[in-house]
Tab-separated table of C-alpha atoms and ligand atoms in Angstrom:
chain	number	residue	atom	x	y	z
I	1	MET	CA	36.192	-28.717	-10.779
I	2	ALA	CA	33.546	-29.531	-8.232
I	3	PHE	CA	33.511	-25.874	-7.338
I	4	MET	CA	33.067	-24.977	-10.919
I	5	LYS	CA	30.019	-27.097	-11.334
I	6	LYS	CA	28.579	-26.309	-7.914
I	7	TYR	CA	28.899	-22.520	-8.034
I	8	LEU	CA	30.402	-21.026	-11.132
I	9	LEU	CA	28.074	-22.378	-13.718
I	10	PRO	CA	24.879	-21.503	-11.961
I	11	ILE	CA	26.279	-17.983	-11.124
I	12	LEU	CA	27.033	-17.792	-14.991
I	13	GLY	CA	23.580	-18.839	-15.783
I	14	ILE	CA	21.960	-16.193	-13.263
I	15	PHE	CA	23.947	-13.481	-14.787
I	16	LEU	CA	23.199	-14.137	-18.276
I	17	ALA	CA	19.633	-14.742	-17.372
I	18	TYR	CA	19.632	-11.455	-15.458
I	19	TYR	CA	21.153	-9.359	-18.254
I	20	TYR	CA	19.052	-11.038	-20.800
I	21	TYR	CA	15.998	-10.488	-18.781
I	22	SER	CA	16.469	-6.924	-17.830
I	23	ALA	CA	17.462	-6.007	-21.399
I	24	ASN	CA	14.580	-7.528	-22.782
I	25	GLU	CA	11.683	-6.553	-20.356
I	26	GLU	CA	10.322	-3.133	-21.511
I	27	PHE	CA	8.503	-0.626	-19.441
I	28	ARG	CA	5.049	0.358	-20.610
I	29	PRO	CA	2.911	3.317	-18.949
I	30	GLU	CA	-0.008	0.814	-19.369
I	31	MET	CA	1.582	-1.270	-16.721
I	32	LEU	CA	0.349	1.307	-14.158
I	33	ARG	CA	-2.991	1.910	-15.630
I	34	GLY	CA	-5.732	1.272	-13.036
I	35	LYS	CA	-3.125	0.112	-10.433
I	36	ARG	CA	-3.701	1.296	-6.912
I	37	VAL	CA	-0.467	3.147	-5.470
I	38	ILE	CA	0.356	4.731	-2.303
I	39	VAL	CA	2.956	7.543	-2.434
I	40	THR	CA	4.508	8.877	0.747
I	41	GLY	CA	6.149	12.189	1.147
I	42	ALA	CA	4.172	13.166	-1.824
I	43	SER	CA	3.854	16.999	-0.872
I	44	LYS	CA	6.913	18.013	-2.895
I	45	GLY	CA	10.020	16.783	-4.667
I	46	ILE	CA	10.238	13.392	-6.084
I	47	GLY	CA	7.353	12.051	-4.154
I	48	ARG	CA	5.087	14.598	-5.912
I	49	GLU	CA	6.676	14.045	-9.419
I	50	MET	CA	5.918	10.293	-8.953
I	51	ALA	CA	2.413	11.102	-8.143
I	52	TYR	CA	2.087	13.043	-11.305
I	53	HIS	CA	3.690	10.319	-13.362
I	54	LEU	CA	1.411	7.793	-11.840
I	55	ALA	CA	-1.599	10.020	-12.669
I	56	ARG	CA	-0.568	10.444	-16.362
I	57	MET	CA	-0.401	6.799	-16.691
I	58	GLY	CA	-3.869	6.242	-15.252
I	59	ALA	CA	-3.312	4.860	-11.848
I	60	HIS	CA	-5.198	5.336	-8.663
I	61	VAL	CA	-2.835	7.410	-6.274
I	62	VAL	CA	-3.243	7.839	-2.670
I	63	VAL	CA	-0.762	10.370	-1.528
I	64	THR	CA	0.425	11.463	2.014
I	65	ALA	CA	2.500	13.887	3.778
I	66	ARG	CA	2.160	16.414	6.700
I	67	SER	CA	0.784	19.497	4.633
I	68	GLU	CA	-2.795	19.131	3.797
I	69	GLU	CA	-2.649	22.268	1.871
I	70	SER	CA	0.026	20.859	-0.445
I	71	LEU	CA	-1.528	17.450	-0.770
I	72	LYS	CA	-4.952	19.172	-1.935
I	73	LYS	CA	-2.971	20.798	-4.721
I	74	VAL	CA	-1.319	17.396	-5.663
I	75	VAL	CA	-4.458	15.694	-5.697
I	76	SER	CA	-6.167	18.241	-7.800
I	77	ARG	CA	-3.150	18.190	-10.411
I	78	CYS	CA	-3.454	14.463	-10.509
I	79	LEU	CA	-7.066	14.414	-11.431
I	80	GLU	CA	-6.163	17.054	-14.187
I	81	LEU	CA	-3.340	14.740	-15.317
I	82	GLY	CA	-5.703	11.794	-15.554
I	83	ALA	CA	-5.570	9.730	-12.596
I	84	ALA	CA	-8.133	6.931	-12.450
I	85	SER	CA	-8.721	8.635	-8.938
I	86	ALA	CA	-6.663	10.751	-6.449
I	87	HIS	CA	-6.985	11.009	-2.708
I	88	TYR	CA	-4.982	12.132	0.096
I	89	VAL	CA	-4.507	11.547	3.941
I	90	ALA	CA	-2.371	14.134	5.793
I	91	GLY	CA	-0.415	13.060	8.966
I	92	THR	CA	3.055	12.690	10.212
I	93	MET	CA	5.207	9.284	9.896
I	94	GLU	CA	6.388	10.104	13.394
I	95	ASN	CA	3.111	8.705	14.717
I	96	MET	CA	3.086	4.966	14.158
I	97	THR	CA	-0.451	4.672	14.540
I	98	PHE	CA	-1.149	7.064	11.860
I	99	ALA	CA	1.029	5.154	9.560
I	100	GLU	CA	-0.571	1.909	10.213
I	101	GLN	CA	-4.039	3.518	9.888
I	102	PHE	CA	-3.200	5.428	6.758
I	103	VAL	CA	-2.414	2.194	4.928
I	104	ALA	CA	-5.870	0.698	6.066
I	105	LYS	CA	-7.669	3.964	4.879
I	106	ALA	CA	-5.918	4.115	1.562
I	107	GLY	CA	-6.938	0.394	0.872
I	108	GLU	CA	-10.486	1.337	1.604
I	109	LEU	CA	-10.406	4.333	-0.618
I	110	VAL	CA	-9.109	2.450	-3.592
I	111	GLY	CA	-10.353	-1.022	-2.907
I	112	GLY	CA	-6.823	-2.738	-2.369
I	113	LEU	CA	-3.191	-1.944	-3.219
I	114	ASP	CA	-0.743	-2.753	-6.009
I	115	MET	CA	2.251	-0.742	-5.109
I	116	LEU	CA	3.512	0.925	-1.885
I	117	ILE	CA	6.138	3.725	-2.762
I	118	LEU	CA	7.944	4.771	0.541
I	119	ASN	CA	9.641	8.122	0.003
I	120	HIS	CA	9.051	10.246	2.974
I	121	ILE	CA	12.100	11.265	5.026
I	122	ASN	CA	12.665	13.351	8.079
I	123	TYR	CA	15.442	15.824	7.709
I	124	THR	CA	17.888	15.797	10.435
I	125	PRO	CA	20.857	18.217	10.296
I	126	LEU	CA	23.836	16.808	8.335
I	127	ARG	CA	26.601	16.956	11.007
I	128	VAL	CA	28.950	14.805	13.327
I	129	PHE	CA	27.018	12.843	15.790
I	130	SER	CA	26.819	14.963	18.859
I	131	ASN	CA	25.362	12.581	21.234
I	132	ASP	CA	21.808	13.851	20.574
I	133	ILE	CA	19.829	10.591	21.087
I	134	HIS	CA	16.544	12.358	20.582
I	135	LEU	CA	17.359	13.459	17.077
I	136	LEU	CA	18.513	9.891	16.417
I	137	ARG	CA	15.475	8.269	17.577
I	138	ARG	CA	13.337	10.603	15.661
I	139	SER	CA	15.293	10.107	12.600
I	140	LEU	CA	15.131	6.255	12.776
I	141	GLU	CA	11.419	6.213	13.632
I	142	VAL	CA	10.615	8.443	10.760
I	143	ASN	CA	13.185	7.007	8.272
I	144	LEU	CA	13.233	3.269	9.204
I	145	LEU	CA	10.520	2.298	11.674
I	146	SER	CA	7.712	3.930	9.893
I	147	TYR	CA	8.818	1.997	6.462
I	148	VAL	CA	8.473	-1.264	8.452
I	149	VAL	CA	5.052	-0.410	9.767
I	150	LEU	CA	3.846	0.672	6.539
I	151	SER	CA	5.070	-2.346	4.819
I	152	THR	CA	3.812	-4.687	7.456
I	153	ALA	CA	0.234	-3.016	7.161
I	154	ALA	CA	0.217	-3.216	3.457
I	155	LEU	CA	1.533	-6.777	3.094
I	156	PRO	CA	-1.968	-8.473	3.338
I	157	MET	CA	-3.318	-6.208	0.374
I	158	LEU	CA	0.000	-6.571	-1.503
I	159	LYS	CA	-0.006	-10.365	-1.347
I	160	GLN	CA	-3.412	-10.460	-2.788
I	161	THR	CA	-2.338	-8.525	-5.969
I	162	ASN	CA	1.284	-9.550	-6.172
I	163	GLY	CA	1.853	-5.975	-5.560
I	164	SER	CA	5.325	-4.398	-4.765
I	165	ILE	CA	7.053	-2.178	-2.292
I	166	VAL	CA	9.271	0.589	-3.589
I	167	VAL	CA	11.978	2.248	-1.109
I	168	VAL	CA	13.277	5.465	-2.405
I	169	SER	CA	16.602	7.035	-1.214
I	170	SER	CA	17.366	10.261	-3.019
I	171	VAL	CA	19.396	13.311	-3.161
I	172	ALA	CA	17.328	15.201	-5.677
I	173	ASP	CA	15.931	18.864	-5.322
I	174	THR	CA	14.480	18.949	-1.880
I	175	ALA	CA	16.857	16.615	-0.300
I	176	MET	CA	19.911	18.586	-1.717
I	177	LYS	CA	18.425	21.877	-0.294
I	178	ALA	CA	18.469	20.251	3.281
I	179	VAL	CA	22.244	19.403	2.892
I	180	ALA	CA	23.522	22.422	1.025
I	181	GLY	CA	26.865	23.445	1.632
I	182	ILE	CA	27.894	20.317	3.237
I	183	TYR	CA	27.231	17.675	0.715
I	184	ASN	CA	28.225	18.751	-2.723
I	185	ALA	CA	26.718	17.110	-5.397
I	186	GLU	CA	24.376	18.167	-8.055
I	187	ALA	CA	20.704	17.413	-7.493
I	188	SER	CA	19.212	14.731	-9.625
I	189	PRO	CA	16.414	16.063	-11.770
I	190	LYS	CA	13.366	15.052	-9.932
I	191	GLU	CA	11.135	14.347	-12.706
I	192	GLU	CA	13.485	11.980	-14.496
I	193	CYS	CA	14.362	10.306	-11.141
I	194	ALA	CA	10.645	9.862	-10.337
I	195	LEU	CA	9.909	8.141	-13.570
I	196	GLU	CA	12.887	5.782	-13.257
I	197	ILE	CA	11.751	4.788	-9.835
I	198	ILE	CA	8.163	3.921	-10.989
I	199	LYS	CA	9.721	2.015	-13.904
I	200	GLY	CA	11.817	-0.052	-11.746
I	201	GLY	CA	8.961	-0.678	-9.426
I	202	ALA	CA	6.553	-1.833	-12.338
I	203	LEU	CA	9.443	-3.922	-13.605
I	204	ARG	CA	10.219	-5.493	-10.131
I	205	GLN	CA	13.921	-4.658	-10.501
I	206	ASP	CA	15.841	-5.105	-7.345
I	207	GLU	CA	17.686	-1.831	-7.463
I	208	VAL	CA	17.592	1.042	-9.609
I	209	TYR	CA	20.034	3.791	-9.630
I	210	TYR	CA	19.478	7.083	-11.249
I	211	ASP	CA	22.808	8.597	-11.898
I	212	ASN	CA	24.325	10.584	-14.839
I	213	SER	CA	27.552	8.812	-14.554
I	214	ILE	CA	27.940	5.398	-15.955
I	215	LEU	CA	30.757	4.594	-13.675
I	216	THR	CA	28.454	4.990	-10.521
I	217	SER	CA	25.834	2.495	-12.143
I	218	LEU	CA	28.567	0.105	-12.994
I	219	LEU	CA	30.100	0.378	-9.502
I	220	LEU	CA	26.935	-0.288	-7.749
I	221	LYS	CA	25.980	-3.202	-9.926
I	222	ASN	CA	29.035	-4.529	-8.459
I	223	PRO	CA	28.905	-8.168	-9.782
I	224	GLY	CA	31.190	-9.195	-6.612
I	225	ARG	CA	28.665	-8.262	-4.310
I	226	LYS	CA	25.666	-10.110	-6.209
I	227	ILE	CA	28.099	-13.221	-6.134
I	228	MET	CA	28.729	-12.911	-2.463
I	229	GLU	CA	24.817	-12.547	-1.764
I	230	PHE	CA	24.241	-15.638	-3.944
I	231	LEU	CA	26.862	-17.728	-1.936
I	232	SER	CA	25.676	-16.344	1.401
I	233	LEU	CA	21.949	-17.024	0.684
I	234	LYS	CA	22.926	-20.678	-0.176
I	235	LYS	CA	23.819	-21.360	3.384
I	236	TYR	CA	20.223	-20.661	4.445
I	237	ASN	CA	17.440	-23.016	4.580
I	238	MET	CA	14.925	-20.402	2.936
I	239	GLU	CA	11.824	-22.857	3.510
I	240	ARG	CA	12.469	-23.091	7.181
I	241	PHE	CA	13.192	-19.465	7.345
I	242	ILE	CA	10.227	-18.595	5.952
I	243	ASN	CA	7.920	-20.994	7.841
I	244	ASN	CA	9.539	-20.529	11.128
Z	1	NAG	C1	-1.621	9.290	15.942
Z	1	NAG	O1	-2.178	9.046	15.084
Z	1	NAG	C2	-3.709	8.712	15.524
Z	1	NAG	C3	-4.463	8.027	14.200
Z	1	NAG	O2	-4.461	8.985	12.977
Z	1	NAG	C4	-4.242	9.835	16.131
Z	1	NAG	O3	-5.681	9.308	16.611
Z	1	NAG	C5	-3.600	10.041	17.234
Z	1	NAG	O4	-4.205	11.196	18.065
Z	1	NAG	C6	-2.090	10.344	17.084
Z	1	NAG	N1	-1.235	10.626	17.988
Z	1	NAG	C7	-0.825	12.008	18.327
Z	1	NAG	C8	0.269	11.945	19.511
Z	1	NAG	O5	-0.869	12.774	17.418
Z	2	NAG	C1	0.288	-14.007	-8.163
Z	2	NAG	O1	1.394	-14.836	-8.446
Z	2	NAG	C2	1.099	-16.245	-8.345
Z	2	NAG	C3	2.245	-16.984	-8.472
Z	2	NAG	O2	3.131	-16.477	-9.427
Z	2	NAG	C4	-0.107	-16.509	-9.252
Z	2	NAG	O3	-0.349	-17.901	-9.208
Z	2	NAG	C5	-1.186	-15.677	-8.904
Z	2	NAG	O4	-2.418	-15.844	-9.941
Z	2	NAG	C6	-0.908	-14.264	-9.037
Z	2	NAG	N1	-2.103	-13.545	-8.621
Z	2	NAG	C7	-2.593	-12.328	-9.332
Z	2	NAG	C8	-3.552	-11.627	-8.665
Z	2	NAG	O5	-1.823	-11.901	-10.257
């Protein structure tokens, strides 16, 4: 009974609140109007589609990737589509100095930041680990460390605006080409994926899954895991953790 009172009821309450809340909040494109958004890996694929969606919604868009040529085209298309403004800064996320300076530059260009969309990825060949530490390190630097560097650099600006950070992991279009023949699944449609990601970010959803199968979304929303997370977090003194 004590267990019931202490855990089960609050958990039930949280779930009901969660479902009620997520069912009721609706996305409106105006949510992005005038917002200042960074999109990384924006020269192609989902990144580029996200930039286009944001442009249609009237956001200020700052895109980055390695290819200056591609970025120029993305920026001019964004302006055609109705972006409040569109800028690019070309560079590689292998360079942490660039990553850090890019965020500062973007902030200067649009006068702050409301959303940071981390979408770039370094394609390493999909194969059994063959003791190639160099490849692994590069992969970790681009796919993980630069995400931390970008987020850290953006935090002061995001705090000011109650902004958000969106992290993308995808097997759409471009990513699928990289693993073709080894990973057999259908590529997700990048335009729709891109829109779902932006909606999730605007609504501050913890997680968004784009998948055609209902089963996947049910499995991934796994209530067991949510309950475990809830119980584990109860063991932490969050106030001390944050102020430590
Ligand atoms: C890394 O980026 C910084 C800032 O853009 C640049 O000054 C520096 O030359 C770059 N380093 C390398 C090794 O490319
Ligand atoms: C951010 O959120 C806090 C707390 O919810 C609120 O007090 C503050 O006014 C918000 N700031 C902005 C810029 O929306």
